[in-house]
mmCIF file of N, CA and C in Angstrom:
data_model
loop_
_atom_site.group_PDB
_atom_site.id
_atom_site.type_symbol
_atom_site.label_atom_id
_atom_site.label_comp_id
_atom_site.label_asym_id
_atom_site.label_seq_id
_atom_site.Cartn_x
_atom_site.Cartn_y
_atom_site.Cartn_z
ATOM 1 N N MET A 1 54.239 170.379 110.287
ATOM 2 C CA MET A 1 53.447 171.580 110.448
ATOM 3 C C MET A 1 51.988 171.182 110.657
ATOM 4 N N ASP A 2 51.372 171.822 111.582
ATOM 5 C CA ASP A 2 49.955 171.638 111.860
ATOM 6 C C ASP A 2 49.136 172.133 110.660
ATOM 7 N N ILE A 3 48.074 171.416 110.314
ATOM 8 C CA ILE A 3 47.274 171.790 109.148
ATOM 9 C C ILE A 3 46.645 173.169 109.331
ATOM 10 N N LYS A 4 46.304 173.532 110.556
ATOM 11 C CA LYS A 4 45.724 174.862 110.791
ATOM 12 C C LYS A 4 46.743 175.956 110.481
ATOM 13 N N GLU A 5 48.015 175.687 110.755
ATOM 14 C CA GLU A 5 49.084 176.629 110.418
ATOM 15 C C GLU A 5 49.227 176.740 108.896
ATOM 16 N N PHE A 6 49.105 175.613 108.214
ATOM 17 C CA PHE A 6 49.206 175.619 106.751
ATOM 18 C C PHE A 6 48.032 176.393 106.138
ATOM 19 N N ILE A 7 46.855 176.257 106.722
ATOM 20 C CA ILE A 7 45.695 177.023 106.252
ATOM 21 C C ILE A 7 45.918 178.507 106.506
ATOM 22 N N LYS A 8 46.470 178.842 107.660
ATOM 23 C CA LYS A 8 46.761 180.248 107.979
ATOM 24 C C LYS A 8 47.748 180.828 106.961
ATOM 25 N N TYR A 9 48.782 180.067 106.636
ATOM 26 C CA TYR A 9 49.744 180.502 105.616
ATOM 27 C C TYR A 9 49.061 180.661 104.259
ATOM 28 N N THR A 10 48.270 179.676 103.876
ATOM 29 C CA THR A 10 47.565 179.729 102.597
ATOM 30 C C THR A 10 46.696 180.973 102.522
ATOM 31 N N LYS A 11 46.011 181.259 103.607
ATOM 32 C CA LYS A 11 45.140 182.442 103.648
ATOM 33 C C LYS A 11 45.949 183.713 103.397
ATOM 34 N N LYS A 12 47.057 183.865 104.085
ATOM 35 C CA LYS A 12 47.866 185.077 103.930
ATOM 36 C C LYS A 12 48.480 185.153 102.530
ATOM 37 N N ALA A 13 49.028 184.053 102.052
ATOM 38 C CA ALA A 13 49.653 184.048 100.727
ATOM 39 C C ALA A 13 48.623 184.338 99.637
ATOM 40 N N ASP A 14 47.439 183.774 99.773
ATOM 41 C CA ASP A 14 46.389 184.029 98.789
ATOM 42 C C ASP A 14 45.927 185.484 98.832
ATOM 43 N N GLU A 15 45.830 186.050 100.024
ATOM 44 C CA GLU A 15 45.448 187.465 100.142
ATOM 45 C C GLU A 15 46.476 188.363 99.448
ATOM 46 N N ILE A 16 47.742 188.039 99.627
ATOM 47 C CA ILE A 16 48.810 188.803 98.976
ATOM 48 C C ILE A 16 48.699 188.676 97.457
ATOM 49 N N MET A 17 48.446 187.469 96.982
ATOM 50 C CA MET A 17 48.327 187.247 95.540
ATOM 51 C C MET A 17 47.106 187.974 94.985
ATOM 52 N N MET A 18 45.983 187.933 95.693
ATOM 53 C CA MET A 18 44.787 188.640 95.213
ATOM 54 C C MET A 18 45.029 190.141 95.140
ATOM 55 N N ALA A 19 45.754 190.679 96.102
ATOM 56 C CA ALA A 19 46.070 192.112 96.081
ATOM 57 C C ALA A 19 46.941 192.447 94.869
ATOM 58 N N ALA A 20 47.856 191.549 94.526
ATOM 59 C CA ALA A 20 48.703 191.767 93.344
ATOM 60 C C ALA A 20 47.858 191.776 92.074
ATOM 61 N N PHE A 21 46.888 190.876 91.987
ATOM 62 C CA PHE A 21 46.000 190.862 90.820
ATOM 63 C C PHE A 21 45.156 192.120 90.749
ATOM 64 N N ALA A 22 44.660 192.550 91.880
ATOM 65 C CA ALA A 22 43.848 193.773 91.906
ATOM 66 C C ALA A 22 44.677 194.950 91.404
ATOM 67 N N HIS A 23 45.959 194.964 91.762
ATOM 68 C CA HIS A 23 46.862 196.032 91.323
ATOM 69 C C HIS A 23 46.985 196.072 89.794
ATOM 70 N N THR A 24 46.839 194.913 89.150
ATOM 71 C CA THR A 24 46.915 194.863 87.683
ATOM 72 C C THR A 24 45.593 195.264 87.036
ATOM 73 N N GLY A 25 44.566 195.455 87.846
ATOM 74 C CA GLY A 25 43.239 195.688 87.281
ATOM 75 C C GLY A 25 42.670 194.418 86.667
ATOM 76 N N PHE A 26 43.182 193.267 87.142
ATOM 77 C CA PHE A 26 42.779 191.960 86.620
ATOM 78 C C PHE A 26 42.939 191.919 85.097
ATOM 79 N N SER A 27 44.074 192.452 84.630
ATOM 80 C CA SER A 27 44.310 192.626 83.192
ATOM 81 C C SER A 27 44.985 191.441 82.512
ATOM 82 N N ILE A 28 45.244 190.362 83.251
ATOM 83 C CA ILE A 28 45.913 189.193 82.666
ATOM 84 C C ILE A 28 44.887 188.058 82.599
ATOM 85 N N PRO A 29 44.255 187.852 81.451
ATOM 86 C CA PRO A 29 43.182 186.859 81.356
ATOM 87 C C PRO A 29 43.587 185.457 81.822
ATOM 88 N N GLU A 30 44.798 185.015 81.460
ATOM 89 C CA GLU A 30 45.244 183.675 81.863
ATOM 90 C C GLU A 30 45.349 183.564 83.382
ATOM 91 N N ALA A 31 45.776 184.633 84.025
ATOM 92 C CA ALA A 31 45.878 184.633 85.486
ATOM 93 C C ALA A 31 44.490 184.592 86.113
ATOM 94 N N ASN A 32 43.549 185.309 85.536
ATOM 95 C CA ASN A 32 42.182 185.277 86.052
ATOM 96 C C ASN A 32 41.589 183.875 85.933
ATOM 97 N N THR A 33 41.872 183.208 84.814
ATOM 98 C CA THR A 33 41.390 181.840 84.621
ATOM 99 C C THR A 33 42.009 180.905 85.653
ATOM 100 N N LEU A 34 43.310 181.028 85.875
ATOM 101 C CA LEU A 34 43.984 180.157 86.830
ATOM 102 C C LEU A 34 43.537 180.449 88.259
ATOM 103 N N TRP A 35 43.369 181.726 88.602
ATOM 104 C CA TRP A 35 42.905 182.061 89.952
ATOM 105 C C TRP A 35 41.475 181.566 90.156
ATOM 106 N N SER A 36 40.652 181.638 89.113
ATOM 107 C CA SER A 36 39.296 181.085 89.184
ATOM 108 C C SER A 36 39.362 179.596 89.512
ATOM 109 N N HIS A 37 40.300 178.899 88.883
ATOM 110 C CA HIS A 37 40.475 177.469 89.136
ATOM 111 C C HIS A 37 40.852 177.214 90.597
ATOM 112 N N VAL A 38 41.768 178.004 91.138
ATOM 113 C CA VAL A 38 42.164 177.847 92.547
ATOM 114 C C VAL A 38 40.945 178.023 93.445
ATOM 115 N N LEU A 39 40.181 179.071 93.210
ATOM 116 C CA LEU A 39 38.998 179.336 94.034
ATOM 117 C C LEU A 39 37.948 178.243 93.876
ATOM 118 N N SER A 40 37.717 177.815 92.648
ATOM 119 C CA SER A 40 36.742 176.749 92.405
ATOM 120 C C SER A 40 37.169 175.458 93.087
ATOM 121 N N ALA A 41 38.448 175.132 92.995
ATOM 122 C CA ALA A 41 38.948 173.902 93.620
ATOM 123 C C ALA A 41 38.815 173.962 95.138
ATOM 124 N N GLN A 42 39.144 175.092 95.750
ATOM 125 C CA GLN A 42 38.956 175.236 97.198
ATOM 126 C C GLN A 42 37.496 174.970 97.560
ATOM 127 N N HIS A 43 36.608 175.573 96.808
ATOM 128 C CA HIS A 43 35.170 175.439 97.047
ATOM 129 C C HIS A 43 34.720 173.980 96.893
ATOM 130 N N ILE A 44 35.143 173.358 95.805
ATOM 131 C CA ILE A 44 34.743 171.974 95.530
ATOM 132 C C ILE A 44 35.209 171.041 96.638
ATOM 133 N N TRP A 45 36.467 171.181 97.062
ATOM 134 C CA TRP A 45 36.981 170.306 98.116
ATOM 135 C C TRP A 45 36.264 170.544 99.441
ATOM 136 N N ALA A 46 35.992 171.793 99.773
ATOM 137 C CA ALA A 46 35.257 172.078 101.013
ATOM 138 C C ALA A 46 33.875 171.432 100.958
ATOM 139 N N LYS A 47 33.205 171.570 99.848
ATOM 140 C CA LYS A 47 31.862 170.990 99.710
ATOM 141 C C LYS A 47 31.910 169.466 99.764
ATOM 142 N N ARG A 48 32.951 168.865 99.209
ATOM 143 C CA ARG A 48 33.090 167.408 99.306
ATOM 144 C C ARG A 48 33.202 166.975 100.763
ATOM 145 N N MET A 49 33.993 167.711 101.540
ATOM 146 C CA MET A 49 34.164 167.345 102.952
ATOM 147 C C MET A 49 32.885 167.548 103.746
ATOM 148 N N LEU A 50 31.997 168.399 103.264
ATOM 149 C CA LEU A 50 30.714 168.651 103.924
ATOM 150 C C LEU A 50 29.584 167.826 103.315
ATOM 151 N N ASN A 51 29.928 166.996 102.332
ATOM 152 C CA ASN A 51 28.948 166.172 101.620
ATOM 153 C C ASN A 51 27.839 167.031 101.007
ATOM 154 N N GLU A 52 28.248 168.133 100.390
ATOM 155 C CA GLU A 52 27.320 169.057 99.737
ATOM 156 C C GLU A 52 27.725 169.233 98.274
ATOM 157 N N GLN A 53 26.779 169.651 97.465
ATOM 158 C CA GLN A 53 27.047 169.898 96.050
ATOM 159 C C GLN A 53 27.745 171.244 95.870
ATOM 160 N N PRO A 54 28.820 171.282 95.096
ATOM 161 C CA PRO A 54 29.502 172.560 94.845
ATOM 162 C C PRO A 54 28.708 173.438 93.877
ATOM 163 N N GLN A 55 28.946 174.729 93.984
ATOM 164 C CA GLN A 55 28.313 175.701 93.088
ATOM 165 C C GLN A 55 29.120 175.912 91.813
ATOM 166 N N TYR A 56 30.408 175.591 91.852
ATOM 167 C CA TYR A 56 31.294 175.915 90.735
ATOM 168 C C TYR A 56 31.904 174.658 90.145
ATOM 169 N N ALA A 57 32.208 174.724 88.845
ATOM 170 C CA ALA A 57 32.940 173.655 88.173
ATOM 171 C C ALA A 57 34.435 173.914 88.331
ATOM 172 N N VAL A 58 35.236 172.876 88.180
ATOM 173 C CA VAL A 58 36.663 172.956 88.479
ATOM 174 C C VAL A 58 37.413 173.994 87.635
ATOM 175 N N TRP A 59 37.021 174.206 86.398
ATOM 176 C CA TRP A 59 37.679 175.205 85.547
ATOM 177 C C TRP A 59 36.733 176.334 85.164
ATOM 178 N N GLU A 60 35.702 176.544 85.976
ATOM 179 C CA GLU A 60 34.772 177.647 85.720
ATOM 180 C C GLU A 60 35.499 178.982 85.879
ATOM 181 N N VAL A 61 35.314 179.865 84.924
ATOM 182 C CA VAL A 61 35.936 181.184 85.006
ATOM 183 C C VAL A 61 34.995 182.107 85.775
ATOM 184 N N LEU A 62 35.491 182.612 86.887
ATOM 185 C CA LEU A 62 34.706 183.469 87.771
ATOM 186 C C LEU A 62 34.970 184.932 87.445
ATOM 187 N N LEU A 63 34.055 185.776 87.823
ATOM 188 C CA LEU A 63 34.237 187.212 87.603
ATOM 189 C C LEU A 63 35.209 187.771 88.634
ATOM 190 N N PRO A 64 36.206 188.528 88.200
ATOM 191 C CA PRO A 64 37.179 189.086 89.146
ATOM 192 C C PRO A 64 36.547 189.876 90.293
ATOM 193 N N GLU A 65 35.442 190.543 90.032
ATOM 194 C CA GLU A 65 34.805 191.302 91.112
ATOM 195 C C GLU A 65 34.208 190.398 92.195
ATOM 196 N N ASN A 66 34.115 189.093 91.906
ATOM 197 C CA ASN A 66 33.610 188.144 92.899
ATOM 198 C C ASN A 66 34.718 187.366 93.604
ATOM 199 N N PHE A 67 35.965 187.530 93.160
ATOM 200 C CA PHE A 67 37.074 186.760 93.730
ATOM 201 C C PHE A 67 37.127 186.870 95.251
ATOM 202 N N GLU A 68 37.095 188.085 95.764
ATOM 203 C CA GLU A 68 37.276 188.287 97.199
ATOM 204 C C GLU A 68 36.166 187.622 98.011
ATOM 205 N N ALA A 69 34.925 187.769 97.589
ATOM 206 C CA ALA A 69 33.805 187.174 98.327
ATOM 207 C C ALA A 69 33.855 185.650 98.274
ATOM 208 N N ILE A 70 34.165 185.105 97.107
ATOM 209 C CA ILE A 70 34.266 183.650 96.973
ATOM 210 C C ILE A 70 35.404 183.131 97.837
ATOM 211 N N TYR A 71 36.529 183.829 97.791
ATOM 212 C CA TYR A 71 37.671 183.411 98.593
ATOM 213 C C TYR A 71 37.340 183.436 100.087
ATOM 214 N N ALA A 72 36.699 184.506 100.549
ATOM 215 C CA ALA A 72 36.341 184.618 101.969
ATOM 216 C C ALA A 72 35.413 183.474 102.381
ATOM 217 N N ALA A 73 34.452 183.148 101.537
ATOM 218 C CA ALA A 73 33.539 182.039 101.837
ATOM 219 C C ALA A 73 34.291 180.711 101.874
ATOM 220 N N ASN A 74 35.195 180.508 100.917
ATOM 221 C CA ASN A 74 35.995 179.276 100.886
ATOM 222 C C ASN A 74 36.814 179.119 102.159
ATOM 223 N N LEU A 75 37.522 180.181 102.538
ATOM 224 C CA LEU A 75 38.394 180.091 103.707
ATOM 225 C C LEU A 75 37.602 179.894 104.983
ATOM 226 N N ALA A 76 36.434 180.509 105.075
ATOM 227 C CA ALA A 76 35.581 180.294 106.246
ATOM 228 C C ALA A 76 35.194 178.819 106.343
ATOM 229 N N LEU A 77 34.847 178.213 105.221
ATOM 230 C CA LEU A 77 34.508 176.786 105.215
ATOM 231 C C LEU A 77 35.707 175.934 105.608
ATOM 232 N N LEU A 78 36.860 176.199 104.996
ATOM 233 C CA LEU A 78 38.051 175.391 105.280
ATOM 234 C C LEU A 78 38.490 175.526 106.731
ATOM 235 N N GLU A 79 38.459 176.741 107.268
ATOM 236 C CA GLU A 79 38.836 176.942 108.672
ATOM 237 C C GLU A 79 37.856 176.242 109.603
ATOM 238 N N ASP A 80 36.566 176.288 109.277
ATOM 239 C CA ASP A 80 35.561 175.613 110.095
ATOM 240 C C ASP A 80 35.747 174.099 110.041
ATOM 241 N N ILE A 81 36.024 173.574 108.861
ATOM 242 C CA ILE A 81 36.265 172.137 108.713
ATOM 243 C C ILE A 81 37.481 171.723 109.536
ATOM 244 N N ALA A 82 38.556 172.492 109.454
ATOM 245 C CA ALA A 82 39.773 172.173 110.214
ATOM 246 C C ALA A 82 39.520 172.224 111.714
ATOM 247 N N ALA A 83 38.620 173.102 112.147
ATOM 248 C CA ALA A 83 38.338 173.261 113.578
ATOM 249 C C ALA A 83 37.351 172.223 114.105
ATOM 250 N N THR A 84 36.485 171.696 113.240
ATOM 251 C CA THR A 84 35.396 170.847 113.732
ATOM 252 C C THR A 84 35.478 169.383 113.318
ATOM 253 N N LYS A 85 36.218 169.079 112.283
ATOM 254 C CA LYS A 85 36.316 167.688 111.827
ATOM 255 C C LYS A 85 37.659 167.090 112.237
ATOM 256 N N SER A 86 37.632 165.813 112.518
ATOM 257 C CA SER A 86 38.876 165.106 112.810
ATOM 258 C C SER A 86 39.690 164.988 111.526
ATOM 259 N N PRO A 87 41.007 165.219 111.602
ATOM 260 C CA PRO A 87 41.828 165.051 110.397
ATOM 261 C C PRO A 87 41.826 163.608 109.893
ATOM 262 N N ASP A 88 41.426 162.670 110.752
ATOM 263 C CA ASP A 88 41.398 161.261 110.374
ATOM 264 C C ASP A 88 40.055 160.809 109.807
ATOM 265 N N GLU A 89 39.064 161.701 109.811
ATOM 266 C CA GLU A 89 37.751 161.345 109.258
ATOM 267 C C GLU A 89 37.891 161.045 107.770
ATOM 268 N N VAL A 90 37.312 159.938 107.348
ATOM 269 C CA VAL A 90 37.385 159.530 105.943
ATOM 270 C C VAL A 90 36.223 160.151 105.172
ATOM 271 N N ILE A 91 36.564 160.750 104.046
ATOM 272 C CA ILE A 91 35.582 161.366 103.161
ATOM 273 C C ILE A 91 35.532 160.553 101.872
ATOM 274 N N ASN A 92 34.346 160.100 101.513
ATOM 275 C CA ASN A 92 34.138 159.412 100.241
ATOM 276 C C ASN A 92 33.567 160.423 99.261
ATOM 277 N N TYR A 93 34.134 160.481 98.072
ATOM 278 C CA TYR A 93 33.719 161.493 97.108
ATOM 279 C C TYR A 93 33.989 161.001 95.692
ATOM 280 N N ALA A 94 33.370 161.688 94.740
ATOM 281 C CA ALA A 94 33.628 161.423 93.324
ATOM 282 C C ALA A 94 34.288 162.654 92.725
ATOM 283 N N ASN A 95 35.272 162.423 91.862
ATOM 284 C CA ASN A 95 35.910 163.556 91.182
ATOM 285 C C ASN A 95 35.024 164.017 90.025
ATOM 286 N N SER A 96 35.484 165.007 89.289
ATOM 287 C CA SER A 96 34.668 165.569 88.206
ATOM 288 C C SER A 96 34.430 164.574 87.069
ATOM 289 N N ALA A 97 35.235 163.512 87.008
ATOM 290 C CA ALA A 97 35.041 162.466 86.001
ATOM 291 C C ALA A 97 34.132 161.351 86.506
ATOM 292 N N GLY A 98 33.671 161.470 87.762
ATOM 293 C CA GLY A 98 32.784 160.471 88.330
ATOM 294 C C GLY A 98 33.486 159.319 89.023
ATOM 295 N N GLU A 99 34.815 159.346 89.089
ATOM 296 C CA GLU A 99 35.564 158.285 89.765
ATOM 297 C C GLU A 99 35.439 158.482 91.276
ATOM 298 N N VAL A 100 35.241 157.380 91.995
ATOM 299 C CA VAL A 100 35.023 157.437 93.438
ATOM 300 C C VAL A 100 36.332 157.180 94.177
ATOM 301 N N PHE A 101 36.570 157.991 95.213
ATOM 302 C CA PHE A 101 37.778 157.895 96.024
ATOM 303 C C PHE A 101 37.432 158.089 97.490
ATOM 304 N N SER A 102 38.384 157.752 98.355
ATOM 305 C CA SER A 102 38.291 158.019 99.787
ATOM 306 C C SER A 102 39.599 158.661 100.229
ATOM 307 N N SER A 103 39.493 159.748 100.986
ATOM 308 C CA SER A 103 40.658 160.432 101.553
ATOM 309 C C SER A 103 40.263 160.965 102.913
ATOM 310 N N THR A 104 41.253 161.191 103.768
ATOM 311 C CA THR A 104 40.941 161.766 105.075
ATOM 312 C C THR A 104 40.819 163.284 104.966
ATOM 313 N N VAL A 105 40.171 163.870 105.951
ATOM 314 C CA VAL A 105 40.048 165.328 106.013
ATOM 315 C C VAL A 105 41.435 165.962 106.001
ATOM 316 N N GLY A 106 42.358 165.403 106.776
ATOM 317 C CA GLY A 106 43.717 165.941 106.824
ATOM 318 C C GLY A 106 44.402 165.903 105.472
ATOM 319 N N GLU A 107 44.237 164.791 104.754
ATOM 320 C CA GLU A 107 44.834 164.676 103.417
ATOM 321 C C GLU A 107 44.236 165.702 102.455
ATOM 322 N N ILE A 108 42.932 165.876 102.530
ATOM 323 C CA ILE A 108 42.263 166.821 101.630
ATOM 324 C C ILE A 108 42.683 168.248 101.944
ATOM 325 N N LEU A 109 42.715 168.607 103.219
ATOM 326 C CA LEU A 109 43.138 169.964 103.582
ATOM 327 C C LEU A 109 44.580 170.220 103.150
ATOM 328 N N MET A 110 45.444 169.232 103.312
ATOM 329 C CA MET A 110 46.831 169.373 102.865
ATOM 330 C C MET A 110 46.873 169.568 101.351
ATOM 331 N N HIS A 111 46.062 168.797 100.644
ATOM 332 C CA HIS A 111 46.014 168.934 99.186
ATOM 333 C C HIS A 111 45.529 170.325 98.771
ATOM 334 N N VAL A 112 44.477 170.811 99.402
ATOM 335 C CA VAL A 112 43.930 172.126 99.045
ATOM 336 C C VAL A 112 44.996 173.209 99.222
ATOM 337 N N CYS A 113 45.698 173.163 100.346
ATOM 338 C CA CYS A 113 46.747 174.163 100.592
ATOM 339 C C CYS A 113 47.893 174.015 99.597
ATOM 340 N N ASN A 114 48.320 172.789 99.358
ATOM 341 C CA ASN A 114 49.424 172.540 98.435
ATOM 342 C C ASN A 114 49.046 172.922 97.005
ATOM 343 N N HIS A 115 47.827 172.666 96.630
ATOM 344 C CA HIS A 115 47.320 173.028 95.306
ATOM 345 C C HIS A 115 47.427 174.536 95.103
ATOM 346 N N GLY A 116 47.045 175.296 96.115
ATOM 347 C CA GLY A 116 47.153 176.751 96.036
ATOM 348 C C GLY A 116 48.592 177.208 95.893
ATOM 349 N N THR A 117 49.493 176.582 96.638
ATOM 350 C CA THR A 117 50.911 176.934 96.557
ATOM 351 C C THR A 117 51.443 176.687 95.143
ATOM 352 N N TYR A 118 51.097 175.551 94.596
ATOM 353 C CA TYR A 118 51.524 175.199 93.237
ATOM 354 C C TYR A 118 51.090 176.269 92.235
ATOM 355 N N HIS A 119 49.828 176.630 92.285
ATOM 356 C CA HIS A 119 49.321 177.600 91.312
ATOM 357 C C HIS A 119 49.773 179.028 91.606
ATOM 358 N N ARG A 120 50.029 179.374 92.862
ATOM 359 C CA ARG A 120 50.581 180.708 93.137
ATOM 360 C C ARG A 120 51.929 180.884 92.444
ATOM 361 N N GLY A 121 52.704 179.815 92.353
ATOM 362 C CA GLY A 121 53.973 179.883 91.625
ATOM 363 C C GLY A 121 53.754 180.186 90.152
ATOM 364 N N GLN A 122 52.776 179.533 89.555
ATOM 365 C CA GLN A 122 52.459 179.804 88.153
ATOM 366 C C GLN A 122 51.963 181.238 87.979
ATOM 367 N N LEU A 123 51.152 181.691 88.916
ATOM 368 C CA LEU A 123 50.606 183.051 88.845
ATOM 369 C C LEU A 123 51.703 184.099 88.998
ATOM 370 N N ALA A 124 52.663 183.826 89.869
ATOM 371 C CA ALA A 124 53.788 184.756 90.038
ATOM 372 C C ALA A 124 54.549 184.899 88.721
ATOM 373 N N LYS A 125 54.737 183.795 88.025
ATOM 374 C CA LYS A 125 55.426 183.845 86.731
ATOM 375 C C LYS A 125 54.629 184.676 85.723
ATOM 376 N N MET A 126 53.315 184.514 85.719
ATOM 377 C CA MET A 126 52.471 185.304 84.811
ATOM 378 C C MET A 126 52.580 186.797 85.113
ATOM 379 N N LEU A 127 52.584 187.132 86.396
ATOM 380 C CA LEU A 127 52.723 188.540 86.780
ATOM 381 C C LEU A 127 54.060 189.098 86.296
ATOM 382 N N LYS A 128 55.125 188.331 86.518
ATOM 383 C CA LYS A 128 56.460 188.780 86.111
ATOM 384 C C LYS A 128 56.535 188.963 84.599
ATOM 385 N N GLN A 129 56.016 188.007 83.858
ATOM 386 C CA GLN A 129 56.050 188.089 82.395
ATOM 387 C C GLN A 129 55.257 189.285 81.872
ATOM 388 N N ALA A 130 54.241 189.696 82.622
ATOM 389 C CA ALA A 130 53.426 190.846 82.211
ATOM 390 C C ALA A 130 54.026 192.164 82.692
ATOM 391 N N GLY A 131 55.174 192.083 83.387
ATOM 392 C CA GLY A 131 55.867 193.291 83.813
ATOM 393 C C GLY A 131 55.478 193.823 85.178
ATOM 394 N N TYR A 132 54.768 193.017 85.957
ATOM 395 C CA TYR A 132 54.359 193.439 87.297
ATOM 396 C C TYR A 132 55.306 192.873 88.353
ATOM 397 N N ALA A 133 55.320 193.506 89.499
ATOM 398 C CA ALA A 133 56.116 193.009 90.623
ATOM 399 C C ALA A 133 55.545 191.675 91.092
ATOM 400 N N VAL A 134 56.438 190.781 91.450
ATOM 401 C CA VAL A 134 56.028 189.470 91.954
ATOM 402 C C VAL A 134 55.877 189.564 93.467
ATOM 403 N N PRO A 135 54.706 189.233 93.984
ATOM 404 C CA PRO A 135 54.508 189.333 95.432
ATOM 405 C C PRO A 135 55.263 188.234 96.179
ATOM 406 N N LEU A 136 55.689 188.549 97.367
ATOM 407 C CA LEU A 136 56.386 187.597 98.226
ATOM 408 C C LEU A 136 55.355 186.739 98.954
ATOM 409 N N THR A 137 55.360 185.441 98.671
ATOM 410 C CA THR A 137 54.417 184.538 99.338
ATOM 411 C C THR A 137 55.105 183.309 99.931
ATOM 412 N N ASP A 138 56.433 183.313 100.022
ATOM 413 C CA ASP A 138 57.151 182.182 100.612
ATOM 414 C C ASP A 138 56.806 182.061 102.094
ATOM 415 N N TYR A 139 56.542 180.831 102.526
ATOM 416 C CA TYR A 139 56.148 180.596 103.920
ATOM 417 C C TYR A 139 57.159 181.180 104.902
ATOM 418 N N ILE A 140 58.416 180.840 104.741
ATOM 419 C CA ILE A 140 59.419 181.237 105.734
ATOM 420 C C ILE A 140 59.557 182.754 105.808
ATOM 421 N N MET A 141 59.424 183.422 104.674
ATOM 422 C CA MET A 141 59.510 184.887 104.667
ATOM 423 C C MET A 141 58.315 185.503 105.395
ATOM 424 N N LEU A 142 57.137 184.975 105.151
ATOM 425 C CA LEU A 142 55.945 185.487 105.838
ATOM 426 C C LEU A 142 56.019 185.181 107.335
ATOM 427 N N LYS A 143 56.570 184.027 107.671
ATOM 428 C CA LYS A 143 56.734 183.649 109.080
ATOM 429 C C LYS A 143 57.703 184.607 109.769
ATOM 430 N N ARG A 144 58.826 184.896 109.127
ATOM 431 C CA ARG A 144 59.818 185.814 109.706
ATOM 432 C C ARG A 144 59.234 187.200 109.937
ATOM 433 N N GLN A 145 58.311 187.604 109.063
ATOM 434 C CA GLN A 145 57.695 188.923 109.178
ATOM 435 C C GLN A 145 56.525 188.942 110.163
ATOM 436 N N GLY A 146 56.225 187.794 110.746
ATOM 437 C CA GLY A 146 55.123 187.713 111.694
ATOM 438 C C GLY A 146 53.754 187.760 111.039
ATOM 439 N N LEU A 147 53.705 187.462 109.744
ATOM 440 C CA LEU A 147 52.435 187.496 109.022
ATOM 441 C C LEU A 147 51.699 186.162 109.070
ATOM 442 N N VAL A 148 52.400 185.131 109.508
ATOM 443 C CA VAL A 148 51.805 183.796 109.656
ATOM 444 C C VAL A 148 52.055 183.331 111.073
#
C-alpha cells in the first residue's frame, strides 16, 4: 500500500473515532488521555521530520475542545510531508528520553499511521466498555464503502 493511501485511511478512521468521542460528550477520561497521546505523537513525529521543536509532550493531556484543530493541523503537516519529502530521506532525531535514532520519512509515516491504528483499537474497547457504539474503522470496510 502506498503511504499516501495509508495516510488517507488514517485520516478517515481518525475522523470517525473523533466523531464517536464527540457523541459521548468526551465523557471517558481514559479515552481522552489516550486520544491526546495519539494527537501528541502525530504532532511530535511531524515536527521531527521537519526538524522543528514540538509544542506537545508525548503524554500531554489536551483539551477535548482542541482535538479537532490539533488533528487538522497534524494531518496537514503529515500530508504535506508525504507530498514533498522523499520516503527515503533519512531523519535524525532524539526520542523523549534523549536517545538518538535515524529513520526514513517512509518508516516514520508508516509508524505514525500504525500507531494510530493500534490506539484506535484500544479506544474502541473503551467505548464499548462504557456502553457506546463502536465505530467502524477497519480499512477494508472503509475501502468497500468508498470512504478511502
